[in-house]
């Protein structure tokens, strides 16, 4: 399963968030493959795309950052998966 996550830095937490990122703590743990990560040009947050068959692993990673980041994650599907579902649902 693929997950799109967005994050924003909580007020006053930039120094701690930067320290964790630079020390390697932004690398997801076992059970999660990071497919890409992008940072907003204004430094306020960013986006990541991950893959995992273990939603609890993604949850644990998010919890570890919850004190410094506001994180929102969504399960996403690619066009190749969405197309057949839409065709069946809309009979096309």
N, CA, C and O atoms as CSV, one atom per row, in Angstrom:
chain,resi,resn,atom,element,x,y,z
A,1,UNK,N,N,0.839,-1.170,0.000
A,1,UNK,CA,C,0.000,0.000,0.000
A,1,UNK,C,C,0.893,1.246,0.000
A,1,UNK,O,O,1.970,1.272,0.595
A,2,UNK,N,N,0.402,2.265,-0.687
A,2,UNK,CA,C,1.135,3.535,-0.724
A,2,UNK,C,C,0.413,4.566,0.133
A,2,UNK,O,O,-0.817,4.619,0.165
A,3,UNK,N,N,1.197,5.380,0.824
A,3,UNK,CA,C,0.664,6.415,1.694
A,3,UNK,C,C,1.287,7.754,1.340
A,3,UNK,O,O,2.507,7.873,1.229
A,4,UNK,N,N,0.444,8.756,1.164
A,4,UNK,CA,C,0.899,10.125,0.966
A,4,UNK,C,C,0.773,10.832,2.299
A,4,UNK,O,O,-0.312,10.883,2.878
A,5,UNK,N,N,1.865,11.374,2.785
A,5,UNK,CA,C,1.863,12.088,4.057
A,5,UNK,C,C,2.264,13.535,3.825
A,5,UNK,O,O,3.158,13.829,3.030
A,6,UNK,N,N,1.599,14.420,4.523
A,6,UNK,CA,C,1.978,15.831,4.530
A,6,UNK,C,C,2.310,16.192,5.968
A,6,UNK,O,O,1.739,15.642,6.910
A,7,UNK,N,N,3.233,17.113,6.121
A,7,UNK,CA,C,3.564,17.553,7.472
A,7,UNK,C,C,3.803,19.052,7.482
A,7,UNK,O,O,4.205,19.659,6.489
A,8,UNK,N,N,3.535,19.621,8.652
A,8,UNK,CA,C,3.888,21.015,8.908
A,8,UNK,C,C,4.543,21.054,10.283
A,8,UNK,O,O,4.218,20.264,11.169
A,9,UNK,N,N,5.462,21.982,10.437
A,9,UNK,CA,C,6.209,22.083,11.688
A,9,UNK,C,C,5.379,22.852,12.713
A,9,UNK,O,O,4.874,23.940,12.433
A,10,UNK,N,N,5.249,22.277,13.887
A,10,UNK,CA,C,4.500,22.939,14.956
A,10,UNK,C,C,5.242,24.210,15.385
A,10,UNK,O,O,6.472,24.256,15.354
A,11,UNK,N,N,4.489,25.239,15.784
A,11,UNK,CA,C,5.127,26.498,16.207
A,11,UNK,C,C,6.187,26.265,17.287
A,11,UNK,O,O,5.956,25.551,18.263
A,12,UNK,N,N,7.336,26.876,17.090
A,12,UNK,CA,C,8.435,26.787,18.045
A,12,UNK,C,C,9.265,25.527,17.958
A,12,UNK,O,O,10.188,25.346,18.752
A,13,UNK,N,N,8.960,24.643,17.009
A,13,UNK,CA,C,9.625,23.340,16.950
A,13,UNK,C,C,10.650,23.208,15.828
A,13,UNK,O,O,11.186,22.120,15.615
A,14,UNK,N,N,10.933,24.283,15.114
A,14,UNK,CA,C,11.879,24.189,13.994
A,14,UNK,C,C,13.240,23.656,14.434
A,14,UNK,O,O,13.739,22.721,13.808
A,15,UNK,N,N,13.872,24.208,15.488
A,15,UNK,CA,C,15.202,23.690,15.853
A,15,UNK,C,C,15.204,22.188,16.151
A,15,UNK,O,O,16.108,21.476,15.713
A,16,UNK,N,N,14.210,21.702,16.887
A,16,UNK,CA,C,14.157,20.270,17.215
A,16,UNK,C,C,13.887,19.430,15.970
A,16,UNK,O,O,14.506,18.382,15.787
A,17,UNK,N,N,12.975,19.878,15.118
A,17,UNK,CA,C,12.678,19.130,13.886
A,17,UNK,C,C,13.907,19.050,12.994
A,17,UNK,O,O,14.191,17.995,12.428
A,18,UNK,N,N,14.633,20.140,12.863
A,18,UNK,CA,C,15.862,20.161,12.046
A,18,UNK,C,C,16.904,19.219,12.645
A,18,UNK,O,O,17.545,18.462,11.916
A,19,UNK,N,N,17.078,19.261,13.964
A,19,UNK,CA,C,18.069,18.398,14.619
A,19,UNK,C,C,17.758,16.925,14.372
A,19,UNK,O,O,18.662,16.144,14.076
A,20,UNK,N,N,16.504,16.545,14.487
A,20,UNK,CA,C,16.127,15.150,14.248
A,20,UNK,C,C,16.351,14.757,12.792
A,20,UNK,O,O,16.868,13.678,12.502
A,21,UNK,N,N,15.955,15.647,11.878
A,21,UNK,CA,C,16.131,15.358,10.453
A,21,UNK,C,C,17.609,15.159,10.125
A,21,UNK,O,O,17.974,14.180,9.472
A,22,UNK,N,N,18.459,16.079,10.573
A,22,UNK,CA,C,19.883,16.005,10.250
A,22,UNK,C,C,20.579,14.822,10.919
A,22,UNK,O,O,21.619,14.369,10.441
A,23,UNK,N,N,20.017,14.317,12.022
A,23,UNK,CA,C,20.627,13.171,12.703
A,23,UNK,C,C,20.165,11.835,12.118
A,23,UNK,O,O,20.567,10.775,12.598
A,24,UNK,N,N,19.320,11.883,11.082
A,24,UNK,CA,C,18.890,10.651,10.415
A,24,UNK,C,C,17.594,10.074,10.937
A,24,UNK,O,O,17.186,8.997,10.502
A,25,UNK,N,N,16.934,10.757,11.857
A,25,UNK,CA,C,15.704,10.217,12.415
A,25,UNK,C,C,14.521,10.313,11.458
A,25,UNK,O,O,13.449,9.782,11.751
A,26,UNK,N,N,14.697,10.976,10.328
A,26,UNK,CA,C,13.615,11.087,9.347
A,26,UNK,C,C,13.538,9.874,8.437
A,26,UNK,O,O,12.617,9.763,7.628
A,27,UNK,N,N,14.490,8.970,8.560
A,27,UNK,CA,C,14.443,7.746,7.771
A,27,UNK,C,C,13.454,6.785,8.430
A,27,UNK,O,O,13.600,6.461,9.609
A,28,UNK,N,N,12.455,6.330,7.683
A,28,UNK,CA,C,11.443,5.466,8.288
A,28,UNK,C,C,12.042,4.148,8.758
A,28,UNK,O,O,13.080,3.704,8.266
A,29,UNK,N,N,11.381,3.554,9.693
A,29,UNK,CA,C,11.863,2.309,10.259
A,29,UNK,C,C,11.534,1.101,9.415
A,29,UNK,O,O,11.101,1.211,8.268
A,30,UNK,N,N,11.748,-0.045,10.010
A,30,UNK,CA,C,11.483,-1.318,9.338
A,30,UNK,C,C,10.017,-1.393,8.932
A,30,UNK,O,O,9.125,-0.975,9.671
A,31,UNK,N,N,9.796,-1.928,7.754
A,31,UNK,CA,C,8.440,-2.119,7.269
A,31,UNK,C,C,7.917,-0.969,6.430
A,31,UNK,O,O,6.801,-1.036,5.915
A,32,UNK,N,N,8.716,0.094,6.284
A,32,UNK,CA,C,8.313,1.249,5.480
A,32,UNK,C,C,9.394,1.530,4.447
A,32,UNK,O,O,10.577,1.600,4.781
A,33,UNK,N,N,8.988,1.689,3.198
A,33,UNK,CA,C,9.909,2.105,2.139
A,33,UNK,C,C,9.553,3.523,1.746
A,33,UNK,O,O,8.434,3.786,1.306
A,34,UNK,N,N,10.500,4.442,1.901
A,34,UNK,CA,C,10.298,5.825,1.509
A,34,UNK,C,C,10.533,5.924,0.006
A,34,UNK,O,O,11.640,5.667,-0.468
A,35,UNK,N,N,9.503,6.294,-0.743
A,35,UNK,CA,C,9.604,6.408,-2.205
A,35,UNK,C,C,10.046,7.803,-2.631
A,35,UNK,O,O,10.616,7.970,-3.709
A,36,UNK,N,N,9.791,8.791,-1.805
A,36,UNK,CA,C,10.219,10.152,-2.110
A,36,UNK,C,C,9.774,11.100,-1.017
A,36,UNK,O,O,8.773,10.866,-0.339
A,37,UNK,N,N,10.540,12.183,-0.852
A,37,UNK,CA,C,10.195,13.197,0.135
A,37,UNK,C,C,10.543,14.552,-0.458
A,37,UNK,O,O,11.610,14.738,-1.044
A,38,UNK,N,N,9.628,15.490,-0.296
A,38,UNK,CA,C,9.814,16.839,-0.833
A,38,UNK,C,C,9.539,17.847,0.263
A,38,UNK,O,O,8.634,17.666,1.077
A,39,UNK,N,N,10.324,18.907,0.277
A,39,UNK,CA,C,10.192,19.953,1.286
A,39,UNK,C,C,9.642,21.214,0.628
A,39,UNK,O,O,10.058,21.578,-0.472
A,40,UNK,N,N,8.711,21.875,1.300
A,40,UNK,CA,C,8.176,23.136,0.793
A,40,UNK,C,C,9.288,24.178,0.769
A,40,UNK,O,O,10.123,24.220,1.672
A,41,UNK,N,N,9.297,25.005,-0.249
A,41,UNK,CA,C,10.350,26.013,-0.400
A,41,UNK,C,C,10.350,27.026,0.737
A,41,UNK,O,O,11.377,27.654,0.997
A,42,UNK,N,N,9.221,27.199,1.418
A,42,UNK,CA,C,9.180,28.159,2.525
A,42,UNK,C,C,9.629,27.553,3.851
A,42,UNK,O,O,9.653,28.249,4.867
A,43,UNK,N,N,9.985,26.264,3.857
A,43,UNK,CA,C,10.499,25.611,5.053
A,43,UNK,C,C,9.442,25.228,6.073
A,43,UNK,O,O,9.781,24.811,7.181
A,44,UNK,N,N,8.169,25.359,5.725
A,44,UNK,CA,C,7.105,25.116,6.703
A,44,UNK,C,C,6.670,23.659,6.810
A,44,UNK,O,O,5.915,23.315,7.720
A,45,UNK,N,N,7.119,22.808,5.919
A,45,UNK,CA,C,6.694,21.412,5.945
A,45,UNK,C,C,7.027,20.732,4.648
A,45,UNK,O,O,7.984,21.100,3.968
A,46,UNK,N,N,6.229,19.728,4.301
A,46,UNK,CA,C,6.493,19.015,3.069
A,46,UNK,C,C,5.586,17.817,2.883
A,46,UNK,O,O,4.538,17.696,3.518
A,47,UNK,N,N,6.022,16.920,1.981
A,47,UNK,CA,C,5.241,15.774,1.542
A,47,UNK,C,C,6.158,14.563,1.437
A,47,UNK,O,O,7.349,14.698,1.156
A,48,UNK,N,N,5.600,13.394,1.661
A,48,UNK,CA,C,6.364,12.172,1.401
A,48,UNK,C,C,5.425,11.113,0.851
A,48,UNK,O,O,4.224,11.117,1.122
A,49,UNK,N,N,5.997,10.213,0.079
A,49,UNK,CA,C,5.285,9.064,-0.444
A,49,UNK,C,C,6.014,7.830,0.059
A,49,UNK,O,O,7.211,7.663,-0.174
A,50,UNK,N,N,5.280,6.967,0.752
A,50,UNK,CA,C,5.863,5.764,1.343
A,50,UNK,C,C,5.060,4.556,0.915
A,50,UNK,O,O,3.917,4.663,0.471
A,51,UNK,N,N,5.690,3.400,1.061
A,51,UNK,CA,C,5.014,2.146,0.764
A,51,UNK,C,C,5.187,1.223,1.957
A,51,UNK,O,O,6.276,1.113,2.521
A,52,UNK,N,N,4.100,0.562,2.335
A,52,UNK,CA,C,4.155,-0.362,3.461
A,52,UNK,C,C,2.948,-1.285,3.431
A,52,UNK,O,O,1.864,-0.895,2.997
A,53,UNK,N,N,3.146,-2.498,3.890
A,53,UNK,CA,C,2.038,-3.424,4.098
A,53,UNK,C,C,1.634,-3.428,5.569
A,53,UNK,O,O,0.782,-4.212,5.987
A,54,UNK,N,N,2.261,-2.537,6.356
A,54,UNK,CA,C,2.032,-2.491,7.793
A,54,UNK,C,C,1.650,-1.077,8.224
A,54,UNK,O,O,2.527,-0.281,8.562
A,55,UNK,N,N,0.359,-0.753,8.218
A,55,UNK,CA,C,-0.058,0.593,8.631
A,55,UNK,C,C,0.401,0.954,10.042
A,55,UNK,O,O,0.614,2.131,10.334
A,56,UNK,N,N,0.554,-0.030,10.914
A,56,UNK,CA,C,1.017,0.250,12.269
A,56,UNK,C,C,2.449,0.782,12.270
A,56,UNK,O,O,2.806,1.585,13.133
A,57,UNK,N,N,3.271,0.348,11.317
A,57,UNK,CA,C,4.636,0.863,11.222
A,57,UNK,C,C,4.614,2.339,10.840
A,57,UNK,O,O,5.386,3.131,11.379
A,58,UNK,N,N,3.736,2.709,9.917
A,58,UNK,CA,C,3.595,4.112,9.533
A,58,UNK,C,C,3.074,4.925,10.720
A,58,UNK,O,O,3.527,6.044,10.961
A,59,UNK,N,N,2.142,4.367,11.440
A,59,UNK,CA,C,1.602,5.031,12.624
A,59,UNK,C,C,2.703,5.268,13.660
A,59,UNK,O,O,2.809,6.364,14.210
A,60,UNK,N,N,3.510,4.263,13.923
A,60,UNK,CA,C,4.591,4.393,14.902
A,60,UNK,C,C,5.577,5.481,14.497
A,60,UNK,O,O,6.045,6.245,15.341
A,61,UNK,N,N,5.892,5.553,13.207
A,61,UNK,CA,C,6.807,6.585,12.718
A,61,UNK,C,C,6.192,7.969,12.917
A,61,UNK,O,O,6.881,8.905,13.322
A,62,UNK,N,N,4.898,8.097,12.632
A,62,UNK,CA,C,4.216,9.378,12.811
A,62,UNK,C,C,4.174,9.790,14.278
A,62,UNK,O,O,4.386,10.958,14.605
A,63,UNK,N,N,3.903,8.839,15.153
A,63,UNK,CA,C,3.838,9.130,16.581
A,63,UNK,C,C,5.183,9.655,17.092
A,63,UNK,O,O,5.223,10.531,17.955
A,64,UNK,N,N,6.276,9.119,16.560
A,64,UNK,CA,C,7.607,9.547,16.989
A,64,UNK,C,C,7.878,11.016,16.655
A,64,UNK,O,O,8.737,11.643,17.275
A,65,UNK,N,N,7.149,11.566,15.678
A,65,UNK,CA,C,7.335,12.956,15.258
A,65,UNK,C,C,6.193,13.870,15.685
A,65,UNK,O,O,6.243,15.075,15.438
A,66,UNK,N,N,5.172,13.316,16.317
A,66,UNK,CA,C,3.958,14.077,16.605
A,66,UNK,C,C,4.173,15.287,17.504
A,66,UNK,O,O,3.383,16.230,17.458
A,67,UNK,N,N,5.220,15.284,18.317
A,67,UNK,CA,C,5.457,16.427,19.193
A,67,UNK,C,C,6.011,17.640,18.452
A,67,UNK,O,O,5.901,18.764,18.939
A,68,UNK,N,N,6.609,17.423,17.273
A,68,UNK,CA,C,7.185,18.544,16.524
A,68,UNK,C,C,6.528,18.783,15.167
A,68,UNK,O,O,6.681,19.859,14.589
A,69,UNK,N,N,5.805,17.800,14.657
A,69,UNK,CA,C,5.165,17.933,13.347
A,69,UNK,C,C,3.679,17.607,13.438
A,69,UNK,O,O,3.272,16.716,14.184
A,70,UNK,N,N,2.882,18.331,12.676
A,70,UNK,CA,C,1.493,17.933,12.462
A,70,UNK,C,C,1.496,17.124,11.175
A,70,UNK,O,O,1.866,17.632,10.116
A,71,UNK,N,N,1.086,15.868,11.266
A,71,UNK,CA,C,1.195,14.937,10.148
A,71,UNK,C,C,-0.191,14.438,9.742
A,71,UNK,O,O,-1.018,14.102,10.590
A,72,UNK,N,N,-0.423,14.398,8.445
A,72,UNK,CA,C,-1.647,13.826,7.887
A,72,UNK,C,C,-1.232,12.809,6.829
A,72,UNK,O,O,-0.450,13.124,5.933
A,73,UNK,N,N,-1.753,11.596,6.933
A,73,UNK,CA,C,-1.405,10.538,5.984
A,73,UNK,C,C,-2.676,9.958,5.376
A,73,UNK,O,O,-3.692,9.796,6.051
A,74,UNK,N,N,-2.593,9.650,4.086
A,74,UNK,CA,C,-3.719,9.059,3.366
A,74,UNK,C,C,-3.241,7.879,2.548
A,74,UNK,O,O,-2.191,7.934,1.907
A,75,UNK,N,N,-4.018,6.815,2.577
A,75,UNK,CA,C,-3.783,5.688,1.684
A,75,UNK,C,C,-4.140,6.153,0.280
A,75,UNK,O,O,-5.206,6.733,0.079
A,76,UNK,N,N,-3.278,5.912,-0.685
A,76,UNK,CA,C,-3.531,6.356,-2.054
A,76,UNK,C,C,-3.406,5.186,-3.021
A,76,UNK,O,O,-2.721,4.202,-2.743
A,77,UNK,N,N,-4.082,5.311,-4.167
A,77,UNK,CA,C,-3.983,4.317,-5.237
A,77,UNK,C,C,-3.546,5.020,-6.509
A,77,UNK,O,O,-3.826,6.202,-6.706
A,78,UNK,N,N,-2.865,4.291,-7.360
A,78,UNK,CA,C,-2.386,4.835,-8.622
A,78,UNK,C,C,-3.474,4.752,-9.691
A,78,UNK,O,O,-4.464,4.036,-9.532
A,79,UNK,N,N,-3.276,5.494,-10.780
A,79,UNK,CA,C,-4.233,5.510,-11.880
A,79,UNK,C,C,-4.583,4.107,-12.356
A,79,UNK,O,O,-5.747,3.809,-12.625
A,80,UNK,N,N,-3.570,3.243,-12.460
A,80,UNK,CA,C,-3.799,1.888,-12.975
A,80,UNK,C,C,-4.745,1.096,-12.080
A,80,UNK,O,O,-5.453,0.211,-12.560
A,81,UNK,N,N,-4.766,1.404,-10.792
A,81,UNK,CA,C,-5.687,0.736,-9.871
A,81,UNK,C,C,-7.041,1.442,-9.841
A,81,UNK,O,O,-8.082,0.794,-9.731
A,82,UNK,N,N,-7.023,2.767,-9.938
A,82,UNK,CA,C,-8.256,3.548,-9.857
A,82,UNK,C,C,-9.127,3.374,-11.101
A,82,UNK,O,O,-10.351,3.306,-10.990
A,83,UNK,N,N,-8.514,3.302,-12.276
A,83,UNK,CA,C,-9.257,3.226,-13.533
A,83,UNK,C,C,-10.285,2.111,-13.583
A,83,UNK,O,O,-11.454,2.386,-13.851
A,84,UNK,N,N,-9.898,0.851,-13.335
A,84,UNK,CA,C,-10.865,-0.237,-13.387
A,84,UNK,C,C,-11.990,-0.084,-12.357
A,84,UNK,O,O,-13.136,-0.437,-12.634
A,85,UNK,N,N,-11.671,0.433,-11.188
A,85,UNK,CA,C,-12.698,0.636,-10.172
A,85,UNK,C,C,-13.704,1.675,-10.646
A,85,UNK,O,O,-14.913,1.486,-10.512
A,86,UNK,N,N,-13.199,2.772,-11.202
A,86,UNK,CA,C,-14.105,3.830,-11.712
A,86,UNK,C,C,-14.933,3.325,-12.878
A,86,UNK,O,O,-16.125,3.619,-12.973
A,87,UNK,N,N,-14.303,2.558,-13.774
A,87,UNK,CA,C,-15.037,2.025,-14.938
A,87,UNK,C,C,-16.185,1.132,-14.476
A,87,UNK,O,O,-17.292,1.211,-15.010
A,88,UNK,N,N,-15.923,0.292,-13.491
A,88,UNK,CA,C,-16.982,-0.596,-12.980
A,88,UNK,C,C,-18.061,0.215,-12.270
A,88,UNK,O,O,-19.250,-0.023,-12.481
A,89,UNK,N,N,-17.661,1.165,-11.436
A,89,UNK,CA,C,-18.626,1.953,-10.666
A,89,UNK,C,C,-19.509,2.811,-11.545
A,89,UNK,O,O,-20.684,3.020,-11.244
A,90,UNK,N,N,-18.940,3.311,-12.642
A,90,UNK,CA,C,-19.705,4.193,-13.533
A,90,UNK,C,C,-20.075,3.505,-14.842
A,90,UNK,O,O,-20.498,4.148,-15.804
A,91,UNK,N,N,-19.904,2.166,-14.857
A,91,UNK,CA,C,-20.303,1.322,-15.983
A,91,UNK,C,C,-19.798,1.826,-17.324
A,91,UNK,O,O,-20.561,2.005,-18.274
A,92,UNK,N,N,-18.501,2.049,-17.374
A,92,UNK,CA,C,-17.893,2.544,-18.613
A,92,UNK,C,C,-16.787,1.624,-19.061
A,92,UNK,O,O,-16.154,1.874,-20.087
